[in-house]
PDB file of C-alpha atoms in Angstrom:
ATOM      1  CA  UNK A 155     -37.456 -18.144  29.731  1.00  0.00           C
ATOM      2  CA  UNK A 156     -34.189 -18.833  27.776  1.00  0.00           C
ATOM      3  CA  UNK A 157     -31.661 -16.735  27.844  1.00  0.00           C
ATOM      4  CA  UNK A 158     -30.279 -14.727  24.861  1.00  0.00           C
ATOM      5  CA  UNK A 159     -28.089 -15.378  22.417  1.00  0.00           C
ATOM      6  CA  UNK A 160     -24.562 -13.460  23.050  1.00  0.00           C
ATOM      7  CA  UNK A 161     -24.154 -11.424  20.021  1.00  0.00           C
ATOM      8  CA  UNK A 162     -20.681 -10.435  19.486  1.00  0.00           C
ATOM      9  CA  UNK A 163     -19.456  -7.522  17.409  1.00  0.00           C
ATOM     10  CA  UNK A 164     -18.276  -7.956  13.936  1.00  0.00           C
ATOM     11  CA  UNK A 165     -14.553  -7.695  13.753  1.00  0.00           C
ATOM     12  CA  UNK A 166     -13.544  -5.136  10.670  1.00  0.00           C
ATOM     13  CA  UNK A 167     -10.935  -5.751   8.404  1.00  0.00           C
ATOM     14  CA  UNK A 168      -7.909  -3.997   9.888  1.00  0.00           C
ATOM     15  CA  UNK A 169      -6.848  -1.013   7.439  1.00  0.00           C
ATOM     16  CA  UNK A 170      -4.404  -1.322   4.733  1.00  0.00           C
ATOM     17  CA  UNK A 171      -0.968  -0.186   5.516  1.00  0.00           C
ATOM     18  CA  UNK A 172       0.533   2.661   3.489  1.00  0.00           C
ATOM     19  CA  UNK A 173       3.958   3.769   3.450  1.00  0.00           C
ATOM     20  CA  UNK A 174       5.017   7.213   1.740  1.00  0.00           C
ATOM     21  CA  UNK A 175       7.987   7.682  -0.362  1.00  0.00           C
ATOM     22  CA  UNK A 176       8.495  11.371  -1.359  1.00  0.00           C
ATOM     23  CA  UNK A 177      11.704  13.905  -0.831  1.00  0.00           C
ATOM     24  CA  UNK A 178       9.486  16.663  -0.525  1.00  0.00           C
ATOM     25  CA  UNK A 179       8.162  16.940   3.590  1.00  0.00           C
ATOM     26  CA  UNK A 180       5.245  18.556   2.713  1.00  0.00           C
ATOM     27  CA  UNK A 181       4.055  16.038   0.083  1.00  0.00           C
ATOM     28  CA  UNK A 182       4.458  13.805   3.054  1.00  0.00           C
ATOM     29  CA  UNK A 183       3.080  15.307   5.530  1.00  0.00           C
ATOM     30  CA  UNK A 184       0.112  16.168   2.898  1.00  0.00           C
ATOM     31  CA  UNK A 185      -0.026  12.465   1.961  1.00  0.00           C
ATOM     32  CA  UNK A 186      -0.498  11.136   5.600  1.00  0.00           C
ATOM     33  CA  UNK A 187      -3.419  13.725   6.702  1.00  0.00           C
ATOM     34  CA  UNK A 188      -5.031  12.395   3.497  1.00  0.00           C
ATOM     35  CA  UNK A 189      -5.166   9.149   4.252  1.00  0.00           C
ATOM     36  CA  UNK A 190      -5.932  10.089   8.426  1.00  0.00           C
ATOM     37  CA  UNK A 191      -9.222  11.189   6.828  1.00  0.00           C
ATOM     38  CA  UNK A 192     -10.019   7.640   6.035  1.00  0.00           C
ATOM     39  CA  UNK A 193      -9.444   5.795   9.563  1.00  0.00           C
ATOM     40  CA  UNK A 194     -11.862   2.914   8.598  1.00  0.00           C
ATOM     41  CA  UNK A 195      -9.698   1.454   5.705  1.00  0.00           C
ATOM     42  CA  UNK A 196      -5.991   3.036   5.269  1.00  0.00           C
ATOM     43  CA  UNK A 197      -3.573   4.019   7.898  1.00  0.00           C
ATOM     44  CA  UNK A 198      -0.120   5.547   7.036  1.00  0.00           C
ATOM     45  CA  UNK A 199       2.660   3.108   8.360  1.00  0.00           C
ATOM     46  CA  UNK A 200       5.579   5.571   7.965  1.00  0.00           C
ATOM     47  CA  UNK A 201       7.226   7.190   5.155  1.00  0.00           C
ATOM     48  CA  UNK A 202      10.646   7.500   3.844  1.00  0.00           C
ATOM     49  CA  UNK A 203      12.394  10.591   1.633  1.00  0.00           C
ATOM     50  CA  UNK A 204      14.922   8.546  -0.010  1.00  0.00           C
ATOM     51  CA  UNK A 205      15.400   5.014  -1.784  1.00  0.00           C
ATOM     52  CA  UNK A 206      17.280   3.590   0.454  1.00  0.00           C
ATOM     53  CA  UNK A 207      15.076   4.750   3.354  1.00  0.00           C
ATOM     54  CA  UNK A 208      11.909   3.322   1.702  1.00  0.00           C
ATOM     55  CA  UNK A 209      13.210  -0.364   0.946  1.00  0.00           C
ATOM     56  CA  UNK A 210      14.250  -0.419   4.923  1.00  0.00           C
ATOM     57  CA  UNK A 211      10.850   0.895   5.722  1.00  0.00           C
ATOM     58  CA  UNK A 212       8.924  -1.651   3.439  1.00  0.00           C
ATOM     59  CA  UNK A 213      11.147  -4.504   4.895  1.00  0.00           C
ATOM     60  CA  UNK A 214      10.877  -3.459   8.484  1.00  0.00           C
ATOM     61  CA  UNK A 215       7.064  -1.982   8.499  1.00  0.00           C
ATOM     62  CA  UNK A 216       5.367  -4.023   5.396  1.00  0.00           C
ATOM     63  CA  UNK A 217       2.609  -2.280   4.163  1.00  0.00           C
ATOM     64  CA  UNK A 218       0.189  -3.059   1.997  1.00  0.00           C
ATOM     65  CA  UNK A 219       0.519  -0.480  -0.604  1.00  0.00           C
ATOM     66  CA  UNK A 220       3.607   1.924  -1.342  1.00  0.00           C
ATOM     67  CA  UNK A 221       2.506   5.528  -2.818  1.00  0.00           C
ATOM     68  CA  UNK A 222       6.514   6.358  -4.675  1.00  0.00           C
ATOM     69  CA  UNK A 223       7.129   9.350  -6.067  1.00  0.00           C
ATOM     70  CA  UNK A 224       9.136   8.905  -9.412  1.00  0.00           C
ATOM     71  CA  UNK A 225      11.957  11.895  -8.608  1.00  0.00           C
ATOM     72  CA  UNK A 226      13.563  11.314  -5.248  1.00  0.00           C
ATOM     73  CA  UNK A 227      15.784  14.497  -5.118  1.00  0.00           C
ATOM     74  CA  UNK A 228      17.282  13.776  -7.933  1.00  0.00           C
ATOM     75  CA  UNK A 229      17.226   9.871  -7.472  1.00  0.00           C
ATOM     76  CA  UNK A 230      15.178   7.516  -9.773  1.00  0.00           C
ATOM     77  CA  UNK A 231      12.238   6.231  -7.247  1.00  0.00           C
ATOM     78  CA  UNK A 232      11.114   3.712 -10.195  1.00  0.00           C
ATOM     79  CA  UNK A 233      14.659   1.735  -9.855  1.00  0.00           C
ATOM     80  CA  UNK A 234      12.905   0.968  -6.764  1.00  0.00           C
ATOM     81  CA  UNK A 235      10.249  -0.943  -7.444  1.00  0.00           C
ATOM     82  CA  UNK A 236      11.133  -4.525  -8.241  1.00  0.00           C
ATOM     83  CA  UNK A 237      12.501  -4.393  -4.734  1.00  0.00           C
ATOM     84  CA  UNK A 238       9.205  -2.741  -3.531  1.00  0.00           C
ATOM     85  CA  UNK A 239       6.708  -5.080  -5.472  1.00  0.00           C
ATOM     86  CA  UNK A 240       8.155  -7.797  -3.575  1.00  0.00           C
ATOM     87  CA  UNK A 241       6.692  -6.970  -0.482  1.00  0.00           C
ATOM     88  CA  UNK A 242       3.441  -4.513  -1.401  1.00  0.00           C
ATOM     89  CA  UNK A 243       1.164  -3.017  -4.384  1.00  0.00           C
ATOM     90  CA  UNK A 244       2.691   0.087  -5.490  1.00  0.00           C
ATOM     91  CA  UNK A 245       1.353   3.562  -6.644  1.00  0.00           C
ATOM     92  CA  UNK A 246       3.475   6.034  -7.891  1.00  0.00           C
ATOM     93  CA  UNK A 247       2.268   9.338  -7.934  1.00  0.00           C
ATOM     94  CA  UNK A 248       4.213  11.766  -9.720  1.00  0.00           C
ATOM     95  CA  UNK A 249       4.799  15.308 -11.081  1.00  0.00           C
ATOM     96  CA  UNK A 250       6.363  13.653 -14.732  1.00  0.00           C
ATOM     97  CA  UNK A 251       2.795  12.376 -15.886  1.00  0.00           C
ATOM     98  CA  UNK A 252       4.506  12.007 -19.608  1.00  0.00           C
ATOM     99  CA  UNK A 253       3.915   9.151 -21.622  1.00  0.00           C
ATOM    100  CA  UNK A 254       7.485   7.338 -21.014  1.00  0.00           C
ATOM    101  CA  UNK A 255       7.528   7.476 -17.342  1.00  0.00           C
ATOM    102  CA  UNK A 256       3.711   6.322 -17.383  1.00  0.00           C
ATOM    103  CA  UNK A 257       4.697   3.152 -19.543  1.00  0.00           C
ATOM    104  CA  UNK A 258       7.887   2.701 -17.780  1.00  0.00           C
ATOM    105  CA  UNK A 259       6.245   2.539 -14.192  1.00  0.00           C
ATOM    106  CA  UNK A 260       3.583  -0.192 -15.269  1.00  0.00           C
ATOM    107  CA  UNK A 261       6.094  -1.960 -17.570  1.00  0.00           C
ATOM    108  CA  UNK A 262       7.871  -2.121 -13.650  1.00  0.00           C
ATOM    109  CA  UNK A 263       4.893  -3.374 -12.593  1.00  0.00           C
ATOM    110  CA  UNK A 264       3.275  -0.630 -10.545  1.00  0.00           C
ATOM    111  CA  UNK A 265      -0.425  -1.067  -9.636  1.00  0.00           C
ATOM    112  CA  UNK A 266      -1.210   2.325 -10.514  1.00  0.00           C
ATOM    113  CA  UNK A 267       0.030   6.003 -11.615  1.00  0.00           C
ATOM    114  CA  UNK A 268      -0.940   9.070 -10.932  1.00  0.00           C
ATOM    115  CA  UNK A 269       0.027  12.720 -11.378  1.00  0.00           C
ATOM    116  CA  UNK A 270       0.309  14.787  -8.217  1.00  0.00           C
ATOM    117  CA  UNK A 271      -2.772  17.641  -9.789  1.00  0.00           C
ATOM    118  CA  UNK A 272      -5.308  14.657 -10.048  1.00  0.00           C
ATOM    119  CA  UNK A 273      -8.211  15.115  -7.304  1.00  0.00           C
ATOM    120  CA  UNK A 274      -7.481  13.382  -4.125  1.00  0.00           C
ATOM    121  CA  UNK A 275     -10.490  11.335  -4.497  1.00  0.00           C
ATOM    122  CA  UNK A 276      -8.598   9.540  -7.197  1.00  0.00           C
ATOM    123  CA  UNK A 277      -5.636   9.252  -5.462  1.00  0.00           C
ATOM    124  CA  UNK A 278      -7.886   7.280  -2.340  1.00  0.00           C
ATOM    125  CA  UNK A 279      -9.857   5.486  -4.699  1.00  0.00           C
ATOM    126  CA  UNK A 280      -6.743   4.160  -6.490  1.00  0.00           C
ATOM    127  CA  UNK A 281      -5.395   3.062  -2.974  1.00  0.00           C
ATOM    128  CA  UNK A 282      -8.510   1.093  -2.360  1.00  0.00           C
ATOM    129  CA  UNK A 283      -8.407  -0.580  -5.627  1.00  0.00           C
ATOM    130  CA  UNK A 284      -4.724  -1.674  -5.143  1.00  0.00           C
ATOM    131  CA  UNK A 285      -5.191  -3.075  -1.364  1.00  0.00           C
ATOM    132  CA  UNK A 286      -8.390  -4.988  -2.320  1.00  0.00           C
ATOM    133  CA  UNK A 287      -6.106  -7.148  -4.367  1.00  0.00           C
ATOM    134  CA  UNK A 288      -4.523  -7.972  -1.317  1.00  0.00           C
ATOM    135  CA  UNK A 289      -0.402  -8.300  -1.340  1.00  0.00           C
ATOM    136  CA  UNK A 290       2.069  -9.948  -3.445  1.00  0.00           C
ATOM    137  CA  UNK A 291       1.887 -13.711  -4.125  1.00  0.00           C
ATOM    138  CA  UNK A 292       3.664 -15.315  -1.075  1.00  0.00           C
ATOM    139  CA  UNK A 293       3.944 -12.273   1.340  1.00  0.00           C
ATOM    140  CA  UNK A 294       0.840 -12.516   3.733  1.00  0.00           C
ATOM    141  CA  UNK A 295       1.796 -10.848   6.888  1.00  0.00           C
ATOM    142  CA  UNK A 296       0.274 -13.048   9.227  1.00  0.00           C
ATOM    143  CA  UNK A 297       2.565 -15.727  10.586  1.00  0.00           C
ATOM    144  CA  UNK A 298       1.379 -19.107  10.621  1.00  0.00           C
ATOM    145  CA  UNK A 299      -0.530 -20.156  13.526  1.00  0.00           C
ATOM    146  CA  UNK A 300       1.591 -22.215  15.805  1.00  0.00           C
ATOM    147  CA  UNK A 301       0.387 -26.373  15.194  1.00  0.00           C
ATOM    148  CA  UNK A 302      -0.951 -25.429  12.283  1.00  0.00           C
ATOM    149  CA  UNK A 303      -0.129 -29.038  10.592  1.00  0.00           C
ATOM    150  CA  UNK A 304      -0.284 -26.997   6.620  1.00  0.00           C
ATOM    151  CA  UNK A 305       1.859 -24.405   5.436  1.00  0.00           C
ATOM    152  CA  UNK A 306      -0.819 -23.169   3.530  1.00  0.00           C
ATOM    153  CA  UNK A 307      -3.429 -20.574   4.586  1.00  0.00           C
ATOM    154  CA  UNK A 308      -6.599 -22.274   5.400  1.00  0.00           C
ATOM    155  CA  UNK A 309      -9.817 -21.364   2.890  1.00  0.00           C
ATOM    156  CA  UNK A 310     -12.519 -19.796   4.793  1.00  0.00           C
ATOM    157  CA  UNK A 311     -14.964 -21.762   5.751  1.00  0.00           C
ATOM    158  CA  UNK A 312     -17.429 -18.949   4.308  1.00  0.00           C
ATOM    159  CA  UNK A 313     -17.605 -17.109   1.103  1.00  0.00           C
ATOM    160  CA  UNK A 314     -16.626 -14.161   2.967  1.00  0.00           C
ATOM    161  CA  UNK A 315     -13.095 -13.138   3.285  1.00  0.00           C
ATOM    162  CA  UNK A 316     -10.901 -10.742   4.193  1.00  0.00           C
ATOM    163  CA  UNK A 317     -10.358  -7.277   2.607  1.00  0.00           C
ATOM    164  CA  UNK A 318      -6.349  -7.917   3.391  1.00  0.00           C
ATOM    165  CA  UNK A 319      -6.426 -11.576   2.057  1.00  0.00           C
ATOM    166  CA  UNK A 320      -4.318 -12.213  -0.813  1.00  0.00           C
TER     167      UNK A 320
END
């Protein structure tokens, strides 16, 4: 009799990373028990209350996606994202849902806007959306493998690939 195959488990697709940027604590803390509902595909990386606090979180944590609220206590959170986009998708999710600040926010290049009111399905289903597109050109977060004789990411030798890749 021959022995079995050894069937090893699937890997899954680790989750995307989300940082927070909001002034208001609450909002925050809201945010990140949110997206602790969905353990299987997002996982809140930190958050921030301020601008400058949020570009040293995206440099030192880089996540995926960045959910930016538009009115940092008075500071303008949308100044922030060429900085931001550099290093993750962004969603900003904001209170000032008016046509300007709308146009101004994708004319920055966020990946999405939302107002604060809209269902929190939305909100999740917007986050999925932005990680599946994977991160900015040129800012994978896995380091090249060491004798890896290309400094370009290998293709797969599948069809299948990554929810993270970019």
């Amino acid at each position: 009799m021959s022995p079995t195959p050894l069937s090893l488990p699937m890997a899954a697709a680790p989750p995307f990373g989300v940082l927070l940027v909001d002034d208001q604590q609450t909002v925050r803390d809201g945010l990140s028990r949110l997206i602790a509902c969905t353990p299987e595909s997002l996982h809140c990386v930190g958050t921030a209350a301020t601008g400058a606090q949020a570009l040293s979180a995206a440099r030192a944590l880089r996540p995926d996606i960045v959910i930016l609220d538009v009115d940092l206590n008075g500071e303008d959170g949308l100044s922030l994202l060429p900085e931001l986009l550099i290093r993750a998708r962004v969603l900003v999710l904001t209170c000032h849902g008016d046509g300007p600040t709308r146009d101004r926010a994708l004319r920055l290049g966020a990946g999405a806007f939302l107002e604060k009111h809209r269902p929190a399905a939305e909100l999740l289903g917007a986050l999925l959306r932005l990680g599946a597109l994977g991160r900015p050109a040129g800012q994978d977060k896995t380091p090249p493998l060491q004798g890896s004789s290309s400094p370009l990411p290998m293709a797969p030798s599948s069809g299948a690939q990554g929810k993270r890749d970019a």
